[in-house]
Coordinates of C-alpha atoms and ligand atoms in Angstrom, one line a residue:
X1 CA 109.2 73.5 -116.8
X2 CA 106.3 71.1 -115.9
X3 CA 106.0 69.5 -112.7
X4 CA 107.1 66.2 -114.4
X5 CA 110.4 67.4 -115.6
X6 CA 111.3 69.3 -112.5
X7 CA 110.5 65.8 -111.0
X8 CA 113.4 64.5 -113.5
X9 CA 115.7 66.9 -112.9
X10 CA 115.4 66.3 -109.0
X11 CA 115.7 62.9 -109.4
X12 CA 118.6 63.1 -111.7
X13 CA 120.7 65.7 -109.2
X14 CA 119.6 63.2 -106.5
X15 CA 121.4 60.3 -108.0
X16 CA 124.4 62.5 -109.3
X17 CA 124.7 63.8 -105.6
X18 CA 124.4 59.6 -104.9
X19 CA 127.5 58.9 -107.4
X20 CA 129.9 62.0 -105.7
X21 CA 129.5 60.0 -102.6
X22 CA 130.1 56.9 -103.8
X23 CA 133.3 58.3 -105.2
X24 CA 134.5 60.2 -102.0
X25 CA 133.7 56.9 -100.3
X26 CA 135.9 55.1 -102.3
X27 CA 138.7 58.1 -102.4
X28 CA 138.3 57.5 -98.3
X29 CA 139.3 54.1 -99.1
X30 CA 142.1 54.5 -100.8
X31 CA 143.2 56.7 -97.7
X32 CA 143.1 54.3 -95.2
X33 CA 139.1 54.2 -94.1
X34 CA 138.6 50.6 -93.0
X35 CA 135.4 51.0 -90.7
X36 CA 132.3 50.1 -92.9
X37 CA 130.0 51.4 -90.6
X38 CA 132.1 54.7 -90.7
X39 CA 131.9 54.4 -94.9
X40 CA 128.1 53.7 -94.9
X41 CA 127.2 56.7 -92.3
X42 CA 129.3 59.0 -95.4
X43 CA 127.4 57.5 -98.0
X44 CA 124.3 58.5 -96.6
X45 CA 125.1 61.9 -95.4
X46 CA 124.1 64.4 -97.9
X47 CA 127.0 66.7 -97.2
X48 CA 125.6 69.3 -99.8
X49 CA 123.0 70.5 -97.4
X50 CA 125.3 71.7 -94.6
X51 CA 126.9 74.4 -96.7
X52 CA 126.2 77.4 -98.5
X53 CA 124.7 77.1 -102.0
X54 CA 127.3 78.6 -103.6
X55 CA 129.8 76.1 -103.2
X56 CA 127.1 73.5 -103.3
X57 CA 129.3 71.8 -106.1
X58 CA 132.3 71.3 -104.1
X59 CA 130.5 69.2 -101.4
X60 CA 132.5 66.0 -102.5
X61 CA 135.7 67.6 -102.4
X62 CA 137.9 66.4 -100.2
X63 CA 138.2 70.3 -98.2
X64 CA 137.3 72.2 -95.6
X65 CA 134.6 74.7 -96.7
X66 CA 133.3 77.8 -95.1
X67 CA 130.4 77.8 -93.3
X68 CA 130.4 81.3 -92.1
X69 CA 131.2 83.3 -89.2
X70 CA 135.0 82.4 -89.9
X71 CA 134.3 78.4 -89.1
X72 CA 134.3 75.6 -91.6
X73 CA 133.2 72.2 -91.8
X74 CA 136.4 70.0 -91.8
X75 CA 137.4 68.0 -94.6
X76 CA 136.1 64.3 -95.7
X77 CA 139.0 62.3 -94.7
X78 CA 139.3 64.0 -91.4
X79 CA 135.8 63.3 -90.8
X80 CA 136.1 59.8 -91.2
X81 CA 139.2 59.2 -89.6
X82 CA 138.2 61.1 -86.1
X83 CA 135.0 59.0 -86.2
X84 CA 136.6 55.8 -86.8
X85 CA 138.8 56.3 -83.8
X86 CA 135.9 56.4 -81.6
X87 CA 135.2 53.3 -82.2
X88 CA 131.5 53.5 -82.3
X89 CA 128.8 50.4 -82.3
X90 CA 125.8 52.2 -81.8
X91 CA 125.3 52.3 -78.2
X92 CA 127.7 55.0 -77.2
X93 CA 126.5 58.4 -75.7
X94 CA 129.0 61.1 -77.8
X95 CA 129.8 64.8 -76.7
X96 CA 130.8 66.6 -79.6
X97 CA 132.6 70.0 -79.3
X98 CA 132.0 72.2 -82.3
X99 CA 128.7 71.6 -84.0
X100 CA 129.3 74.0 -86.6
X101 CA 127.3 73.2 -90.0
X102 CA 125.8 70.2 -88.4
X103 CA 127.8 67.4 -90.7
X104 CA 129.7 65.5 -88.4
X105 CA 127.1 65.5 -85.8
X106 CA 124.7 63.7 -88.7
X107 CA 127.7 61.5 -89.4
X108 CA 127.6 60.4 -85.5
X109 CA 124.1 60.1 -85.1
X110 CA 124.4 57.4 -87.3
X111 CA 126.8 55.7 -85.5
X112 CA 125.4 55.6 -81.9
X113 CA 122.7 55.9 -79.7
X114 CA 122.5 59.6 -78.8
X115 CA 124.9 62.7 -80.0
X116 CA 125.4 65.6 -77.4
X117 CA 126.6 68.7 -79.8
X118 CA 127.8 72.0 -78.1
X119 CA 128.7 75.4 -80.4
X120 CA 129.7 78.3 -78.9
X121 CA 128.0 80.3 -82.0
X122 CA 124.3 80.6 -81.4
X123 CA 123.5 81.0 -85.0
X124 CA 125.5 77.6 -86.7
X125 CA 123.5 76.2 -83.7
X126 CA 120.7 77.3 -84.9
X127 CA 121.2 76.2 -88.8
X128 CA 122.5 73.1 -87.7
X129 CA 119.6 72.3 -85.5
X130 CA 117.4 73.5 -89.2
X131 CA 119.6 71.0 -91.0
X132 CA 119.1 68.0 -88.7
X133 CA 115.8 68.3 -88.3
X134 CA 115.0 68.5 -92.0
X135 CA 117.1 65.3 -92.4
X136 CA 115.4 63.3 -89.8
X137 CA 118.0 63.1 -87.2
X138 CA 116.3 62.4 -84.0
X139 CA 119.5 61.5 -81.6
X140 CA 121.4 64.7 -81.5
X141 CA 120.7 67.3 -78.9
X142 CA 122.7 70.6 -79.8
X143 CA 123.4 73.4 -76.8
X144 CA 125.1 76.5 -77.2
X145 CA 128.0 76.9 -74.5
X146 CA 131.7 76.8 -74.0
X147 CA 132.5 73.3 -75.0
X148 CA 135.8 73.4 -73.9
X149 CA 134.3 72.6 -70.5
X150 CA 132.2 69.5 -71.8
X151 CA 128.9 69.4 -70.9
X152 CA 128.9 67.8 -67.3
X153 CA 124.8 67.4 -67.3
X154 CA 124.4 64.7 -69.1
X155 CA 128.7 62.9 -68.6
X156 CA 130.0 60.6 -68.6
X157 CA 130.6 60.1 -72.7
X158 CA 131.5 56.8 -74.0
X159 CA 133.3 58.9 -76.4
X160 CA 134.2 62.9 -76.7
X161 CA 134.9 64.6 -80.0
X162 CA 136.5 67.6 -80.3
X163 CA 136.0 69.3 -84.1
X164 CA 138.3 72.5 -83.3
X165 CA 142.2 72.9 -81.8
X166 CA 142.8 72.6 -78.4
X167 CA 146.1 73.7 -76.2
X168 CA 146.0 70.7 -74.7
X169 CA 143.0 68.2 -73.7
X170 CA 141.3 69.6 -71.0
X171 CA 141.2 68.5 -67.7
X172 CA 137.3 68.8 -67.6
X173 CA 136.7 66.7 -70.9
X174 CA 139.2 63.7 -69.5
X175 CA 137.0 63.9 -66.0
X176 CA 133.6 63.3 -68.2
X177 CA 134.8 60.4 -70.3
X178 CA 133.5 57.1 -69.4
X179 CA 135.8 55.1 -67.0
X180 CA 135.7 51.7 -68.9
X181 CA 137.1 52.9 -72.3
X182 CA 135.9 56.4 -72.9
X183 CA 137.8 57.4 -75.5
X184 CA 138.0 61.1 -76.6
X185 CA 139.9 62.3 -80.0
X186 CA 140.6 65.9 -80.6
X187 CA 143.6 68.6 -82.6
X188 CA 146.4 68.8 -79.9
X189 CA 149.0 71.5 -80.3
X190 CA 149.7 75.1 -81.5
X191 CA 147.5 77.2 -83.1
X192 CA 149.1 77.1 -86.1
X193 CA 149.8 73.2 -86.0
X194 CA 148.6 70.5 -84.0
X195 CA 148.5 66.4 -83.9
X196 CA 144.9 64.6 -83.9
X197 CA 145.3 62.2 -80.7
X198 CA 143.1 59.5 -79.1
X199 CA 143.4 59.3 -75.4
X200 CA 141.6 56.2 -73.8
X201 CA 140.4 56.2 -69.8
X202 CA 140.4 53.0 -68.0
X203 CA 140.2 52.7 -64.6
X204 CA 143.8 53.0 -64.3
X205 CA 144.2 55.9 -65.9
X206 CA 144.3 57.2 -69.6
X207 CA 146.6 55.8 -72.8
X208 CA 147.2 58.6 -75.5
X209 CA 148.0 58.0 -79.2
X210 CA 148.8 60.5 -82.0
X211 CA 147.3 59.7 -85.1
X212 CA 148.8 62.3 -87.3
X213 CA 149.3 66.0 -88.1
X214 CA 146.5 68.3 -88.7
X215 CA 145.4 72.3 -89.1
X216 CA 141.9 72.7 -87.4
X217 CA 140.4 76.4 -86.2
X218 CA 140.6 76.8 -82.3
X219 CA 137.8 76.0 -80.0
X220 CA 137.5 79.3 -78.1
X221 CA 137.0 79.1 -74.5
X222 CA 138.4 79.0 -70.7
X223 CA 139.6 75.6 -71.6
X224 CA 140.7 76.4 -75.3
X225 CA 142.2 79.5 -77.2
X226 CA 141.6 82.9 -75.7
X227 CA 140.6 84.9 -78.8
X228 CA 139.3 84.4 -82.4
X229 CA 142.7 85.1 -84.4
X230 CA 142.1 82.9 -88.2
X231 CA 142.9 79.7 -88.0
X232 CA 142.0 76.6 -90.9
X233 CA 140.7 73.2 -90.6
Ligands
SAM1 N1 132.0 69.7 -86.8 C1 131.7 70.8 -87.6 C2 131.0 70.5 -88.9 O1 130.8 69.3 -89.2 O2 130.6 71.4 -89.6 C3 132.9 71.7 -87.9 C4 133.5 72.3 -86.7 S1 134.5 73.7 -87.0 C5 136.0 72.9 -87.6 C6 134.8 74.1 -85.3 C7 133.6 74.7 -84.6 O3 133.9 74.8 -83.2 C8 133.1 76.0 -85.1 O4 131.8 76.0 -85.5 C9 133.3 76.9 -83.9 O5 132.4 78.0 -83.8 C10 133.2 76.0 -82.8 N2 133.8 76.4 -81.5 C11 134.9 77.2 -81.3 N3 135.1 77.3 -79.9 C12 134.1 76.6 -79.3 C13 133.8 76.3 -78.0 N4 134.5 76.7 -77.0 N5 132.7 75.5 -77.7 C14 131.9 75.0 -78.7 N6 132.2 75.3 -80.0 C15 133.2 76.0 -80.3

């Protein structure tokens, strides 16, 4: 093939890769996705390049998909609709809990000023970090710890996303949100099962809705699950 057609064919998977998120965008639409900031930050996410190869043609499904190491990146429309409940504007400081493949920490970046991202897997930390890096994101700072015990250095969080199940929401992640409006959304339940809630802090105390049910893979930790029996997201 000579340089000029591999130039074509790039160019042509480049826009086809443009159409499939045009189309998810418009599938998250018809779901219920009303923030356009939200829309726009998954429109420009190339959501092919945090997976494996392999299944590099199912990036525009709306699915979870592996990711190795038994963990997955969570599916479109549960991507959009735990970022739109943080209500983002671009100044916020975000703690998320799970970086995983790296997606939903590009999504954030785009949404806010700086992303704090903590994996407990040193290696999905490590591809992630690849990922973001290739792509430009400058805002997101990934650590590998427990994040089921936030990351108190740099609290408090204007808003604190949890990407794996919790038992309940911690006690250390409510102390680190933001007084005036932190709002942190997370899975809340069983292993099996649990409800995605949205807890606001004010400085009376905290409000909590449930915004539907859901089936994530645990956070593991002193705050989380104790062990690394399957679970799906
Ligand atoms: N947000 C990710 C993405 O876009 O690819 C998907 C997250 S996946 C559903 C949940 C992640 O949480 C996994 O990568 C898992 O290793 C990680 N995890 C589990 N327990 C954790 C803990 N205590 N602290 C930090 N990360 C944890």
């Amino acid at each position: 093939m000579s340089g000029e057609d591999a130039q074509h064919e790039q160019q042509g998977s480049a826009e086809h890769r443009c159409q499939e998120r045009m189309v998810l965008v418009a599938h998250l639409r018809r779901c219920g996705i009303e923030s356009e900031r939200v829309l726009a930050a998954i429109a420009r996410i190339p959501r092919e390049r945090f997976i494996p190869t392999a299944l590099s043609s199912q990036a525009y499904y709306d699915e979870p998909l592996p990711i190795g190491l038994g963990q997955t990146v969570s599916q479109p429309t549960i991507v959009a609709q735990m970022t739109e409940a943080l209500e983002l504007t671009g100044t916020e400081t975000v703690l998320e809990i799970g970086t995983g493949s790296g997606y939903q920490t590009a999504v954030l970046a785009c949404l806010c000023a700086k992303v704090i991202s903590i994996e407990r897997h040193e290696a999905l930390s490590r591809e992630a970090a690849a990922r973001l890096e290739d792509l430009g994101v400058r805002n997101a700072f990934l650590h590998v710890a427990d994040g089921t015990l936030g990351w108190p250095a740099e609290a408090p969080y204007d808003a604190i996303l949890a990407t794996g199940s919790l038992p309940d929401v911690p006690e250390a992640l409510l102390s680190q949100l933001a007084i005036n409006g932190g709002i942190l959304v997370g899975p809340v339940g069983s292993r099996a099962l649990q409800h995605l809630v949205a807890v606001r802090r004010s400085g009376v105390g905290y409000t909590r809705r449930t915004l539907g049910g859901c089936r994530f893979v645990p956070l593991i930790g002193k705050a989380g699950w104790d062990d690394e029996e399957s679970g799906a997201s």
